[in-house]
């Protein structure tokens, strides 16, 4: 009994973790079986930790693959890099690839592959290359039990494993979406900070103008202070000259008066006094 271990479901989970290395085809067969078996679900369940590790490594895979520089001698058109397909290849009887049957169609027709298989088994059994001893019947019984188990329990187990895979896939998707949301929020925050920085430039210009006005006010204030101090000193000089002139004038008047008084004799003073009295009498008579 051959069970498909490369199911479509498991392949869809493992496929995002693919890194386009040229040696990946040796680790994963290119031709996968069509039927989905119970053991494939168990393999998907057991391979979950590895898938998580591979998925975490996938974030740097495009950078690694894109960083590989192709040489000028490589023919990428006729010999491109091998890519693992998302869907497995078609199979018959649960494990025989469809390409094997198509290989016989051109030579033997539709019944050729089946006749070849029957003839080959007949040859093995007739030549006793494959001996049907008691282990053969035990294996046949075990295969029948496995087929019955897969047919009976396979759908329910497959549904449960699909649910588990969906849960893991949803968790990964949520993590990716959350990371994208965080990055978008970071971009919006950065744009907002850039907008604020542009506002800071306007604020800087306003502060520069304010400082220039303050400097102009301080300059005008100091200019007025200098004008007031100079005016005080000039007024002091003018007042000093005026006082000097008045003192000089008073001194001159007093000197002249004193000298005139000294030049008048007592007789001249008496004559002058008499003349004044006579003038007054004459004025009073005429009045």
XYZ file of N, CA, C and O in Angstrom, residues 269-283:
60
model
N 28.863 165.701 42.467
C 27.675 164.983 42.947
C 26.649 165.990 43.464
O 25.444 165.841 43.217
N 27.136 167.025 44.197
C 26.216 168.048 44.725
C 25.581 168.825 43.570
O 24.376 169.106 43.569
N 26.384 169.195 42.573
C 25.856 169.922 41.433
C 24.831 169.081 40.667
O 23.787 169.606 40.236
N 25.133 167.874 40.521
C 24.203 166.976 39.833
C 22.921 166.823 40.611
O 21.834 166.793 40.021
N 23.025 166.782 41.886
C 21.830 166.633 42.711
C 20.970 167.875 42.624
O 19.726 167.798 42.535
N 21.640 169.100 42.684
C 20.895 170.348 42.584
C 20.208 170.423 41.235
O 19.071 170.887 41.112
N 20.894 170.058 40.190
C 20.291 170.108 38.866
C 19.087 169.179 38.769
O 18.081 169.525 38.165
N 19.177 168.102 39.388
C 18.038 167.142 39.360
C 16.844 167.720 40.083
O 15.703 167.601 39.631
N 17.121 168.390 41.206
C 16.005 168.990 41.974
C 15.377 170.100 41.167
O 14.138 170.257 41.115
N 16.214 170.864 40.473
C 15.667 171.963 39.659
C 14.838 171.381 38.506
O 13.751 171.917 38.178
N 15.298 170.376 37.931
C 14.521 169.752 36.836
C 13.190 169.231 37.326
O 12.175 169.357 36.657
N 13.191 168.698 38.509
C 11.934 168.179 39.065
C 10.956 169.305 39.343
O 9.745 169.166 39.124
N 11.495 170.438 39.858
C 10.624 171.562 40.139
C 10.037 172.106 38.835
O 8.877 172.488 38.761
N 10.852 172.161 37.820
C 10.377 172.651 36.547
C 9.300 171.740 35.970
O 8.293 172.182 35.440
N 9.522 170.520 36.104
C 8.520 169.559 35.637
C 7.236 169.646 36.425
O 6.129 169.561 35.860
